[in-house]
Tab-separated table of C-alpha atoms in Angstrom:
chain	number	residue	atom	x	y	z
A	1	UNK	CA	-28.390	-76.524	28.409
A	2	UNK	CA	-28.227	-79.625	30.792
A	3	UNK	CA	-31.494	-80.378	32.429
A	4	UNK	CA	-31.607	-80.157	36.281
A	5	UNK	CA	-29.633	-83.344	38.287
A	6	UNK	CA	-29.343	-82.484	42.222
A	7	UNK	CA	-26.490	-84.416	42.486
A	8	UNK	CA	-24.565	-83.432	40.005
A	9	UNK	CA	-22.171	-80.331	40.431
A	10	UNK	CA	-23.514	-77.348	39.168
A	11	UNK	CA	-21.064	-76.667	36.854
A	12	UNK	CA	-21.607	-79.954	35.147
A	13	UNK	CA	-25.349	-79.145	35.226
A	14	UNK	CA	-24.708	-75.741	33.461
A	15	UNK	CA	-22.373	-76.969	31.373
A	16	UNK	CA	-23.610	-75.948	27.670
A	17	UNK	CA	-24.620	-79.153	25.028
A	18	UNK	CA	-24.703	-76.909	22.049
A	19	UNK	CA	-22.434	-73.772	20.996
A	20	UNK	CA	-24.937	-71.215	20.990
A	21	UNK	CA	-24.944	-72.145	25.139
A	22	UNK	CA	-21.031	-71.382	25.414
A	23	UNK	CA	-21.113	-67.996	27.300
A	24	UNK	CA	-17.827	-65.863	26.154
A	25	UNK	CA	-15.139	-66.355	23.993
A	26	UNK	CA	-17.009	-64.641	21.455
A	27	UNK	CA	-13.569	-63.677	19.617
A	28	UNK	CA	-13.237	-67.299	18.786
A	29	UNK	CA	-16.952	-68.701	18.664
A	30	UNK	CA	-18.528	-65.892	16.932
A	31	UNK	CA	-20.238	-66.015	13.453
A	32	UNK	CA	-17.066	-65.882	11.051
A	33	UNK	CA	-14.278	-66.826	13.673
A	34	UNK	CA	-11.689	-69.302	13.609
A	35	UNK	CA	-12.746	-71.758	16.242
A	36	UNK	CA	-16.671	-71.226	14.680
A	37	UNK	CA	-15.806	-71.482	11.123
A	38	UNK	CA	-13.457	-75.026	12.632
A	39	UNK	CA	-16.739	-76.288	13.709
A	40	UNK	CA	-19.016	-75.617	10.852
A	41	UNK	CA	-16.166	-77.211	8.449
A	42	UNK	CA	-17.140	-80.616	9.498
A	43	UNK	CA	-12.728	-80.707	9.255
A	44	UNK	CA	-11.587	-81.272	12.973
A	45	UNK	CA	-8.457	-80.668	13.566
A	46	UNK	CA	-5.792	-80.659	16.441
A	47	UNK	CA	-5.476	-77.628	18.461
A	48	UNK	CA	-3.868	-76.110	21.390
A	49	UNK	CA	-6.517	-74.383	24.150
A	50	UNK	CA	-4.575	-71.808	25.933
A	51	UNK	CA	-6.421	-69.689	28.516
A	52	UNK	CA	-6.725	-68.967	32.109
A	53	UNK	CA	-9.001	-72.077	34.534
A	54	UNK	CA	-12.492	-71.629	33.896
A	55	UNK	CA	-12.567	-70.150	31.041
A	56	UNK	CA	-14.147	-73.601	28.756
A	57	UNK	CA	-11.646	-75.652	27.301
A	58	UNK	CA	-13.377	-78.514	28.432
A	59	UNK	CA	-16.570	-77.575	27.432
A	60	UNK	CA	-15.033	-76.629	23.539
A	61	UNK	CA	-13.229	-79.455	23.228
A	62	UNK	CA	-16.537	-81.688	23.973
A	63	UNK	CA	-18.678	-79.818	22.004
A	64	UNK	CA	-16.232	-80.378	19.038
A	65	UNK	CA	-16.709	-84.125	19.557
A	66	UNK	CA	-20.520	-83.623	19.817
A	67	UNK	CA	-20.018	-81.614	16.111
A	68	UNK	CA	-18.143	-84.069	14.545
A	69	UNK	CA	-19.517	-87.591	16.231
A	70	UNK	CA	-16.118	-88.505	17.262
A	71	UNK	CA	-15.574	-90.693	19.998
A	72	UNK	CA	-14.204	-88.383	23.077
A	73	UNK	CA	-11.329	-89.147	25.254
A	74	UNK	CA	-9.920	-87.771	28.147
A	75	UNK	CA	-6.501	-87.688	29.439
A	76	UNK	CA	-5.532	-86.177	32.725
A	77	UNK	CA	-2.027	-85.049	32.276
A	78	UNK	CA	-1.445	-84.509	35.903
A	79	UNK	CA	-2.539	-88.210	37.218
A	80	UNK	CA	-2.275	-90.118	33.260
A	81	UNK	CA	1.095	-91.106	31.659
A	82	UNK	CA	1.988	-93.036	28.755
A	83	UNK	CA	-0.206	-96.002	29.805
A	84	UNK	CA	-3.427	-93.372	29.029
A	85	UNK	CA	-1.713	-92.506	25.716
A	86	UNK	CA	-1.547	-96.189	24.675
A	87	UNK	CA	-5.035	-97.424	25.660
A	88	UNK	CA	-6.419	-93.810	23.766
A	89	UNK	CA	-4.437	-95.103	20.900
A	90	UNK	CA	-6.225	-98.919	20.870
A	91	UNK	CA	-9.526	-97.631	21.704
A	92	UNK	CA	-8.975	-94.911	18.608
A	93	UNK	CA	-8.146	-98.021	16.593
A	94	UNK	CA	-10.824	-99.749	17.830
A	95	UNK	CA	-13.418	-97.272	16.879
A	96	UNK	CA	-12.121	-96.410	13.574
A	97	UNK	CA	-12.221	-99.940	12.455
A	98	UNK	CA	-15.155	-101.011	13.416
A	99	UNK	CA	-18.364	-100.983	11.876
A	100	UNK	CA	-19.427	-97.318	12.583
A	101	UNK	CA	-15.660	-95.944	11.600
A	102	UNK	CA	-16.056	-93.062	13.762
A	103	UNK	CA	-13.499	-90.536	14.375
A	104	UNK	CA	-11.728	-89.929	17.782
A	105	UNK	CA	-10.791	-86.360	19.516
A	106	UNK	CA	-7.883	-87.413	22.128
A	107	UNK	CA	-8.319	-84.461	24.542
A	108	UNK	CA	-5.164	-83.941	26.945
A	109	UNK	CA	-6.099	-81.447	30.181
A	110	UNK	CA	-3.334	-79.730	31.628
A	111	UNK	CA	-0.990	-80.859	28.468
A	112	UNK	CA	2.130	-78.871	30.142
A	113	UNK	CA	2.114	-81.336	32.696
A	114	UNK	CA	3.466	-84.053	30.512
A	115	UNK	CA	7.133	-84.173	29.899
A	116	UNK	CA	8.797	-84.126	26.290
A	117	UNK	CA	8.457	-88.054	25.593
A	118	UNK	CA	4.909	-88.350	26.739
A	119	UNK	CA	4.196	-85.037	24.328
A	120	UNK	CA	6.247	-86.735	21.882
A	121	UNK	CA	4.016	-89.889	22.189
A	122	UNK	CA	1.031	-88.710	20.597
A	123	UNK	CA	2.843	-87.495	17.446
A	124	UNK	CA	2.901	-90.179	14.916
A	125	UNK	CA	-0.509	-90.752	15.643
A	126	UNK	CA	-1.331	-86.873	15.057
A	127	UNK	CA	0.418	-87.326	11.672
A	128	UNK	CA	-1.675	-90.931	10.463
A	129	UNK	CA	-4.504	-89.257	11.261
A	130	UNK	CA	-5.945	-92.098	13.938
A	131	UNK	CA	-7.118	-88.932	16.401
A	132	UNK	CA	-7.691	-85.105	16.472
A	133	UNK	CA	-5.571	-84.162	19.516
A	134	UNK	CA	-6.300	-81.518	21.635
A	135	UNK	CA	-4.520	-80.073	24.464
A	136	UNK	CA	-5.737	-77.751	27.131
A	137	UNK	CA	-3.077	-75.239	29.110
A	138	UNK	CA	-3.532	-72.281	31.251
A	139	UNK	CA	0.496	-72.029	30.438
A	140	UNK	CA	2.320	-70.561	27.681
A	141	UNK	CA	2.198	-73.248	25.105
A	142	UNK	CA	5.302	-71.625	23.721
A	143	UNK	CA	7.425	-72.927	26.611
A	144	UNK	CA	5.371	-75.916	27.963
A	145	UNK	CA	4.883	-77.528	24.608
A	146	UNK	CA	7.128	-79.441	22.472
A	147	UNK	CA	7.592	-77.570	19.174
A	148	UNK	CA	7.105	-80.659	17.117
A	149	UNK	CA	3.635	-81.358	18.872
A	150	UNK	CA	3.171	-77.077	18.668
A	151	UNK	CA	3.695	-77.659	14.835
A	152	UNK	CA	1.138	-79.752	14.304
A	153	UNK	CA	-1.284	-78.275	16.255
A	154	UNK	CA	-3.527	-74.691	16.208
A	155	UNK	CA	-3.273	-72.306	19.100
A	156	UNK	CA	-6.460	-70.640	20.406
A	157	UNK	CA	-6.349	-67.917	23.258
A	158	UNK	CA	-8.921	-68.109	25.173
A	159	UNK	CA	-10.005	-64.868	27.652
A	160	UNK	CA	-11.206	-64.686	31.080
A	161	UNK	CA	-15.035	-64.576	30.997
A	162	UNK	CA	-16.201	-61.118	31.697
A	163	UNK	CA	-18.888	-59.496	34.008
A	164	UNK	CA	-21.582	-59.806	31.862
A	165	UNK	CA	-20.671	-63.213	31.274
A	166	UNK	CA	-20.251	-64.039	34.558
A	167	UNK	CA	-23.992	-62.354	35.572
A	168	UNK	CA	-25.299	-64.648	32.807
A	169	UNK	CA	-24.048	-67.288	34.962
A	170	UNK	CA	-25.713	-66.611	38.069
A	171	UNK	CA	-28.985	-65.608	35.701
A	172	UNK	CA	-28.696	-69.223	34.345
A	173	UNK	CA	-28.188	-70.650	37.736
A	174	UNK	CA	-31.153	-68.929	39.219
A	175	UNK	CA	-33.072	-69.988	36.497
A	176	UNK	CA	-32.974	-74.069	37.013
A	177	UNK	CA	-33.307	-73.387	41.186
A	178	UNK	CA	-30.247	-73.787	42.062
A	179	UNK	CA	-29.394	-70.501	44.662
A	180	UNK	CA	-31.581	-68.365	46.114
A	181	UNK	CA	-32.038	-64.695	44.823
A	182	UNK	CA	-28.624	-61.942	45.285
A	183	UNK	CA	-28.768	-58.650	46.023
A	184	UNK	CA	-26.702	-56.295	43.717
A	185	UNK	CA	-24.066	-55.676	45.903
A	186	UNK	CA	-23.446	-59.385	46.562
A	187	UNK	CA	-23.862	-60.257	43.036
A	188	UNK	CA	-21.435	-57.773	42.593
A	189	UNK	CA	-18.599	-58.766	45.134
A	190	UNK	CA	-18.902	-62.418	43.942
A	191	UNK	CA	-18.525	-61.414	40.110
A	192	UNK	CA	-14.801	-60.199	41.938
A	193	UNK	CA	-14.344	-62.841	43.558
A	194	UNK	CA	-14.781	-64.943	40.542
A	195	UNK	CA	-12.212	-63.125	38.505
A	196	UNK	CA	-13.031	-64.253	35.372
A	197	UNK	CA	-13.523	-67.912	36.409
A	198	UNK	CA	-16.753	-69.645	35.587
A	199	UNK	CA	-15.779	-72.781	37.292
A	200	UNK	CA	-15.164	-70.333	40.440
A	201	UNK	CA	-18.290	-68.402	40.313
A	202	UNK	CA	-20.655	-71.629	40.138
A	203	UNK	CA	-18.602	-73.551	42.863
A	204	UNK	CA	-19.206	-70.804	44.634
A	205	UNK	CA	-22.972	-70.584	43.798
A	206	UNK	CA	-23.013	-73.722	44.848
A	207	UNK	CA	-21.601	-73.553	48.263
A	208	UNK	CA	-23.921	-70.395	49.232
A	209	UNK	CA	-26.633	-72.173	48.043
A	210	UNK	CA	-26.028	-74.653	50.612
A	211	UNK	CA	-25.050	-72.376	53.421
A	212	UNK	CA	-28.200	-70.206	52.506
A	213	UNK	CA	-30.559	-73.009	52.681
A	214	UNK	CA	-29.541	-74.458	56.004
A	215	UNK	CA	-30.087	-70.749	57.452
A	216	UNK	CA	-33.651	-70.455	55.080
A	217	UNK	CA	-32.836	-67.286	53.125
A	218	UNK	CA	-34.048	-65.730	51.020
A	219	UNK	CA	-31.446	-64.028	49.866
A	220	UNK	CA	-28.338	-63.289	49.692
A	221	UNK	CA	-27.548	-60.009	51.115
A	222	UNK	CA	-23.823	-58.449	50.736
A	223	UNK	CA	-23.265	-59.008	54.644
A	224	UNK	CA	-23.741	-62.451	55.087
A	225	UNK	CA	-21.673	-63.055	51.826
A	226	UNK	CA	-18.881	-61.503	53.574
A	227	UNK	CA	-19.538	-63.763	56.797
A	228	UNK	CA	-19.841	-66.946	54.868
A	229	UNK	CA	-17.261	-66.171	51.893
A	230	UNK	CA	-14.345	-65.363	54.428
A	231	UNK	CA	-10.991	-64.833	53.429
A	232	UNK	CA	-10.802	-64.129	49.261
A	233	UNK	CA	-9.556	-67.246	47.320
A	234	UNK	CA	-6.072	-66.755	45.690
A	235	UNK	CA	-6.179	-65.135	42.086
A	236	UNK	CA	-3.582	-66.806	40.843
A	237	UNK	CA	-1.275	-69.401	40.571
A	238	UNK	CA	1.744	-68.983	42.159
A	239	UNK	CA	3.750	-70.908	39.692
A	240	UNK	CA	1.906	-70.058	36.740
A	241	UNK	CA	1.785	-67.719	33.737
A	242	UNK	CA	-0.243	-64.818	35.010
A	243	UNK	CA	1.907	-64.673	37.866
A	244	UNK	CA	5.147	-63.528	35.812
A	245	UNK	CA	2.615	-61.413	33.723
A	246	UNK	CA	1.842	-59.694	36.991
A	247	UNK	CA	5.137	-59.461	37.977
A	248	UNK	CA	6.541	-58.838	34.436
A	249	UNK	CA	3.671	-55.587	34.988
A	250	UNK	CA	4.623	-54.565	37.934
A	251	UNK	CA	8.607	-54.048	37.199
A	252	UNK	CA	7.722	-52.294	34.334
A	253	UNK	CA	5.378	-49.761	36.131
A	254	UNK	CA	8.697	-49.497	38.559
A	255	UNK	CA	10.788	-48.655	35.082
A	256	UNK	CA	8.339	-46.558	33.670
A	257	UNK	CA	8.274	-44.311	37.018
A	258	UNK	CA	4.270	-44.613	37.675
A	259	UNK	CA	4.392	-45.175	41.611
A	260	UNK	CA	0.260	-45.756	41.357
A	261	UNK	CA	0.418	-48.484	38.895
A	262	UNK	CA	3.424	-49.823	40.807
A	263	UNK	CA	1.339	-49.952	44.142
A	264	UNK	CA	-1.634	-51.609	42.115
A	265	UNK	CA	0.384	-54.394	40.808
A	266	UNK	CA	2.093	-54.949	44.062
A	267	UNK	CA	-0.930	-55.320	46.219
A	268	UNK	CA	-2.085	-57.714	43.418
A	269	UNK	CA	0.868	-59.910	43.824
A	270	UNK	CA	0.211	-59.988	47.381
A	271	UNK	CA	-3.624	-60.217	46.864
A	272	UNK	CA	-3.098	-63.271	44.874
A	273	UNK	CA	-0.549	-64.901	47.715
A	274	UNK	CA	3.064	-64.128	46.111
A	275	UNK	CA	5.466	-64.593	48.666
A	276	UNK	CA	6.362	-60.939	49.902
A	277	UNK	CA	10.029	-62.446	50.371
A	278	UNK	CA	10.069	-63.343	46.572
A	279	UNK	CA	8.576	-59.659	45.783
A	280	UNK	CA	11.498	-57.999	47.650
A	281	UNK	CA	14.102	-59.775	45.679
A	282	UNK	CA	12.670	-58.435	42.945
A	283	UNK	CA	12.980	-55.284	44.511
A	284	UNK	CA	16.099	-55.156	45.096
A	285	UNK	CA	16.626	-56.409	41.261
A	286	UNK	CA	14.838	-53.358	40.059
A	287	UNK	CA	17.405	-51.090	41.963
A	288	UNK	CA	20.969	-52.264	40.563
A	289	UNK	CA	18.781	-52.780	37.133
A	290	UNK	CA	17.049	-49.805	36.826
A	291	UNK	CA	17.914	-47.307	38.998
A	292	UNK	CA	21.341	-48.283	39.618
A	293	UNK	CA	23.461	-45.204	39.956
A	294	UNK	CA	21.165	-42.932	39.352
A	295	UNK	CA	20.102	-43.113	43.042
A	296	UNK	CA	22.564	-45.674	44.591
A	297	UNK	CA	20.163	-44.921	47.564
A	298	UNK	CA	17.422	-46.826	45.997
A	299	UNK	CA	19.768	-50.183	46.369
A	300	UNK	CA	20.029	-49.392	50.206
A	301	UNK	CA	16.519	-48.628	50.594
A	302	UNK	CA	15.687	-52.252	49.343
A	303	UNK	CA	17.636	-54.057	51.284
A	304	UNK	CA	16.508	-52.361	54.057
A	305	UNK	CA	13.226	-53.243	53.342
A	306	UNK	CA	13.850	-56.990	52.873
A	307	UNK	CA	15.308	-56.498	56.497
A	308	UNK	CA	12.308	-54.734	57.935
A	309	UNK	CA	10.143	-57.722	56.344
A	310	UNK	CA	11.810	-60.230	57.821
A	311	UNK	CA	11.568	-58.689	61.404
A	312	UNK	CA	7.988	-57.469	61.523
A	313	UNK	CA	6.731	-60.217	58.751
A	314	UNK	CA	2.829	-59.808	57.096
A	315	UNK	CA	1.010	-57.944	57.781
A	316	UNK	CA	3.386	-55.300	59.523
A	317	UNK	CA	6.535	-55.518	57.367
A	318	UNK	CA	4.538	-55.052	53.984
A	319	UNK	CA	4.303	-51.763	54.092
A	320	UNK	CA	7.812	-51.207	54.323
A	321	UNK	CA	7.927	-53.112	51.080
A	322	UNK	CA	5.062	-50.735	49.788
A	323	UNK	CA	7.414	-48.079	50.826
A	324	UNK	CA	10.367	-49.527	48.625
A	325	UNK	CA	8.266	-49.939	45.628
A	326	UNK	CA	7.150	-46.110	45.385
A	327	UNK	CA	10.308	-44.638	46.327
A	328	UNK	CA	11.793	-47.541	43.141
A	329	UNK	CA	8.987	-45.900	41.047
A	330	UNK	CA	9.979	-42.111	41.447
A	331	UNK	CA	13.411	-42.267	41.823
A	332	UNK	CA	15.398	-41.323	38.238
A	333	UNK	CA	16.232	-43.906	35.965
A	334	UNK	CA	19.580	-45.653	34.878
A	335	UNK	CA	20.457	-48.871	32.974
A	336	UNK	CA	23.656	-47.724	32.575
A	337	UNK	CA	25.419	-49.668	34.771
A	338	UNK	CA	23.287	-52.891	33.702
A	339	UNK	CA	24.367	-52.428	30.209
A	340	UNK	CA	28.080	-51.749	30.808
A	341	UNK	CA	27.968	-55.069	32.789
A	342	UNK	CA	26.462	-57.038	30.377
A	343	UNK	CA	28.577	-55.413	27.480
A	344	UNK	CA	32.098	-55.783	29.699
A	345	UNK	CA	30.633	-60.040	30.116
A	346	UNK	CA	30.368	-59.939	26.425
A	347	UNK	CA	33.467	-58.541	25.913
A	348	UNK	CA	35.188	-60.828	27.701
A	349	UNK	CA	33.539	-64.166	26.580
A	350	UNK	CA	34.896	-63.177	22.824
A	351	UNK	CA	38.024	-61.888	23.793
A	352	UNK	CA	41.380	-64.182	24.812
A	353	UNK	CA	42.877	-64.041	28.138
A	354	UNK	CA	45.043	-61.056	28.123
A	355	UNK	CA	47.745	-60.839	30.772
A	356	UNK	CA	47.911	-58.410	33.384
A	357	UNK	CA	50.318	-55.609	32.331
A	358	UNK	CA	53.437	-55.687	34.807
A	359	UNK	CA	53.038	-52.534	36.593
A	360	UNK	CA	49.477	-53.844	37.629
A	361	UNK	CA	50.573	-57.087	39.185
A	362	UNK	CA	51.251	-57.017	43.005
A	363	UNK	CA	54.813	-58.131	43.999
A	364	UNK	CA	54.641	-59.487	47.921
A	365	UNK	CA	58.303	-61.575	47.577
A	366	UNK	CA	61.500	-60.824	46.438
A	367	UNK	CA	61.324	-62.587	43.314
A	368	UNK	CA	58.454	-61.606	42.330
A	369	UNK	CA	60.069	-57.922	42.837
A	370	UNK	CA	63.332	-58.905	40.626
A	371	UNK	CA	60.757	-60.034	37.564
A	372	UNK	CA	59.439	-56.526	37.776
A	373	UNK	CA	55.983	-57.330	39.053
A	374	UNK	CA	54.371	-53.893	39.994
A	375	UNK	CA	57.400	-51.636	38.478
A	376	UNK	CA	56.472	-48.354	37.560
A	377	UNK	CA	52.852	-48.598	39.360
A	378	UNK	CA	51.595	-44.879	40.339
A	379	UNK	CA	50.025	-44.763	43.495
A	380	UNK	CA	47.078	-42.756	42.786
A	381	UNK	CA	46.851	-41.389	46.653
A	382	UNK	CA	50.530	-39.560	45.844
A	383	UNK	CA	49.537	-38.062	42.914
A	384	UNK	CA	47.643	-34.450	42.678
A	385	UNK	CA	43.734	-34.487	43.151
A	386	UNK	CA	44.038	-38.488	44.090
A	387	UNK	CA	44.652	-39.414	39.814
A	388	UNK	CA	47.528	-40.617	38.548
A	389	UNK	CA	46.416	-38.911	34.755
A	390	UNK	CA	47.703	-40.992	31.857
A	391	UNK	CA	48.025	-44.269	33.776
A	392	UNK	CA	46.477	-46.784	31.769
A	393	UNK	CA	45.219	-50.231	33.739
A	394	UNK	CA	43.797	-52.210	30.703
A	395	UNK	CA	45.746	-55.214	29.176
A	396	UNK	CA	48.811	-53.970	27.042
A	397	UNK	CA	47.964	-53.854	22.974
A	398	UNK	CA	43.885	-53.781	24.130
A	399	UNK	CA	42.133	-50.240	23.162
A	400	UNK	CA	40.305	-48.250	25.077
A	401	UNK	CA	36.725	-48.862	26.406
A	402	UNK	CA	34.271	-47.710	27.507
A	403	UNK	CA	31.396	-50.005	28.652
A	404	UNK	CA	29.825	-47.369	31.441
A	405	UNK	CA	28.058	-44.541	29.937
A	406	UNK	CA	26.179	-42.676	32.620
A	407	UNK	CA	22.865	-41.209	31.627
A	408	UNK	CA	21.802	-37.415	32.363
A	409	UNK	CA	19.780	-38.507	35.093
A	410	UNK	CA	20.195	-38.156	39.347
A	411	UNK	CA	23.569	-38.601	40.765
A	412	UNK	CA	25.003	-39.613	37.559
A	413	UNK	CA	25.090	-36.446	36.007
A	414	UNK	CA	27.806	-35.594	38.870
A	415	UNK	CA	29.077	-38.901	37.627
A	416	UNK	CA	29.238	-37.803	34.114
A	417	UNK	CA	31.363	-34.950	34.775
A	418	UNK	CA	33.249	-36.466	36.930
A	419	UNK	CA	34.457	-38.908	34.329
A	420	UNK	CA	34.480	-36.502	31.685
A	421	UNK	CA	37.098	-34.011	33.857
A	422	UNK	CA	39.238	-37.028	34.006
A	423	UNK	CA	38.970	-37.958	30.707
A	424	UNK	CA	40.553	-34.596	29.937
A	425	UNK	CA	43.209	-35.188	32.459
A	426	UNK	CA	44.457	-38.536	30.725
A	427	UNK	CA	44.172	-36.546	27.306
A	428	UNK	CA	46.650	-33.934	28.688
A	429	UNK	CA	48.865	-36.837	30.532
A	430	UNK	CA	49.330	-38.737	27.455
């Protein structure tokens, strides 16, 4: 481990020097694992570290330059460009033809930050071999990175730390001086806070340790961390990949009719600072989606939420939205309208433009009445029970669809037979 600088951020004074320090990502690090096995090959090679902040990428990617006496690099995608690329590339050059011939390990923080030509800069360089690249990402490298550079390059997932890793933190922490003893329950509620996020936990550490020694404590009791700590930082990024997978979760515990899982991943999303505007869009998605007609109430009770949010705003006008979500979760189920929609747009996009058969068209002038436009229409008000059985209003020569098929569930099993009594009217009329 680092020895003790005051000045230094903690974090940089726990980071670890040698891989039996890293704390968590066993799955990769342990004895016979991927990234381990990479390490003891004495083989680098270019890689792709996906994972949440906090989590090491940093620290791996230097401690693969430390196992392989490579020259280290850092580019940071969000302030570098392809200036940074071409000086890495002359100082790589530099380095491997000198006397020492050392390797280089180009590492790229925040690699989805670059666009596709500044990605695409590093590649013939990857391929000759002049530098191990690797890239760091807390998004989905499946999106964010170019599939030529994704080609060339391994993909390791790595986890948020958990508790116990995050207790051997604060263990370590107390061990070089650095903050003052915690009582469980504190210890506890910052382990939360940190949500999975080393670099969180110790900046954290780091900032009590300052508050605590200006008021001389001792410790750290669960009170005054609540005092000093104030409002919880954000859990997520707004923009970012583990905000669709919350959201991703939370329609599906709306679809899969669990109203407590539904509440949980709400007040997540709200936790973590989604925009409760943005959440009841979505709500109002999940109704024509997956409720539909089912419970064509569901739709109303949505908007009506939206409405009540914009009136009363946080923190008054959430609960209407918590209101919307359970009543989304328990009400019955139907895609059947979502998949007659998207079948009917498919339908069309393959089929030519048919005309619209004559008795269909509307005839407002004279002429349009001598071409026949609208002859022989049945006005469905004159005929008995409101139908006009047997008329047909699909294009002339096209067959007969059927892109709605209501499900046994809710109001559309009214539906169902509704549509099935008039299917047996149109047989009869026919």
């Amino acid at each position: 481990m680092a020895t003790t600088a005051p000045h230094q951020p903690l974090a940089e004074r726990l980071r670890p020097r040698t891989l039996g320090e890293v704390i968590g990502q066993q799955q990769l690090l342990g004895e016979g694992m991927a990234l381990r096995l990479a390490f003891e090959s004495g083989q680098p090679h270019s890689c792709i570290l996906w994972g949440p902040p906090g989590v090491g990428k940093t620290t791996i990617a230097r401690l693969m330059a430390d196992a392989f006496d490579a020259q280290f690099i850092t580019i940071s995608a969000v302030l570098g460009g392809v200036k940074d690329i071409r000086e890495a590339v002359e100082q790589a050059q530099a380095v491997r033809d000198g006397l020492e011939q050392r390797r280089t390990i180009v590492f790229v923080d925040e690699v989805h930050r670059f666009n596709k030509s500044q990605q695409d800069a590093f590649l013939p360089h990857v391929e000759s071999g002049l530098f191990t690249f690797i890239g760091a990402t807390t998004e989905n490298p499946s999106f964010e990175v170019n599939s030529a550079l994704l080609s060339r390059a391994a993909v390791y997932v790595l986890q948020p730390l958990g508790e116990d890793d995050l207790r051997q933190l604060v263990t370590r922490a107390q061990g070089i001086g650095a903050v003052p003893a915690i009582e469980k329950a504190a210890e506890d509620r910052l382990i939360a806070y940190a949500d999975g996020d080393a670099r969180r936990l110790l900046n954290t550490l780091e900032t009590l340790a300052v508050a605590a020694g200006r008021e001389k404590l001792e410790q750290v009791s669960d009170a005054w961390l609540l005092r000093v700590l104030g409002e919880r930082m954000r859990r997520y990024d707004k923009g970012g990949e583990q905000f669709y997978d919350t959201i991703s979760a939370l329609h599906k515990s709306v679809r899969g009719s669990d109203p407590d899982a539904a509440l949980y991943w709400f007040v997540r999303m709200l936790d973590g600072g989604a925009d409760p505007r943005y959440m009841a869009r979505r709500f109002i998605r999940m109704a024509a989606e997956d409720i539909g007609l089912a419970d064509p109430r569901a739709l109303r009770l949505a908007l009506d939420a939206a409405e009540v949010y914009e009136r009363l705003g946080s923190p008054e006008g959430e609960l209407a939205l918590a209101e919307c979500v359970v009543y989304l979760a328990v009400a019955p189920k139907s895609n059947a309208v979502y998949k007659a929609f998207n079948e009917a747009k498919a339908f069309v996009k393959k089929d030519g433009s048919r005309p619209v058969p004559m008795h269909l068209r509307n005839a407002p002038t004279k002429l349009m009445k001598d071409l026949d436009y609208g002859k022989g229409y049945r006005y469905a008000h004159d005929e008995a029970g409101g139908f006009a059985a047997g008329e047909n209003y699909l294009p002339d020569g096209m067959g007969a669809a059927q892109f709605y098929r209501p499900v046994e569930r809710g109001l559309e099993i009214r539906i169902a037979d509704k549509l099935r009594e008039l299917k047996k009217l149109n047989n009869q009329n026919n």
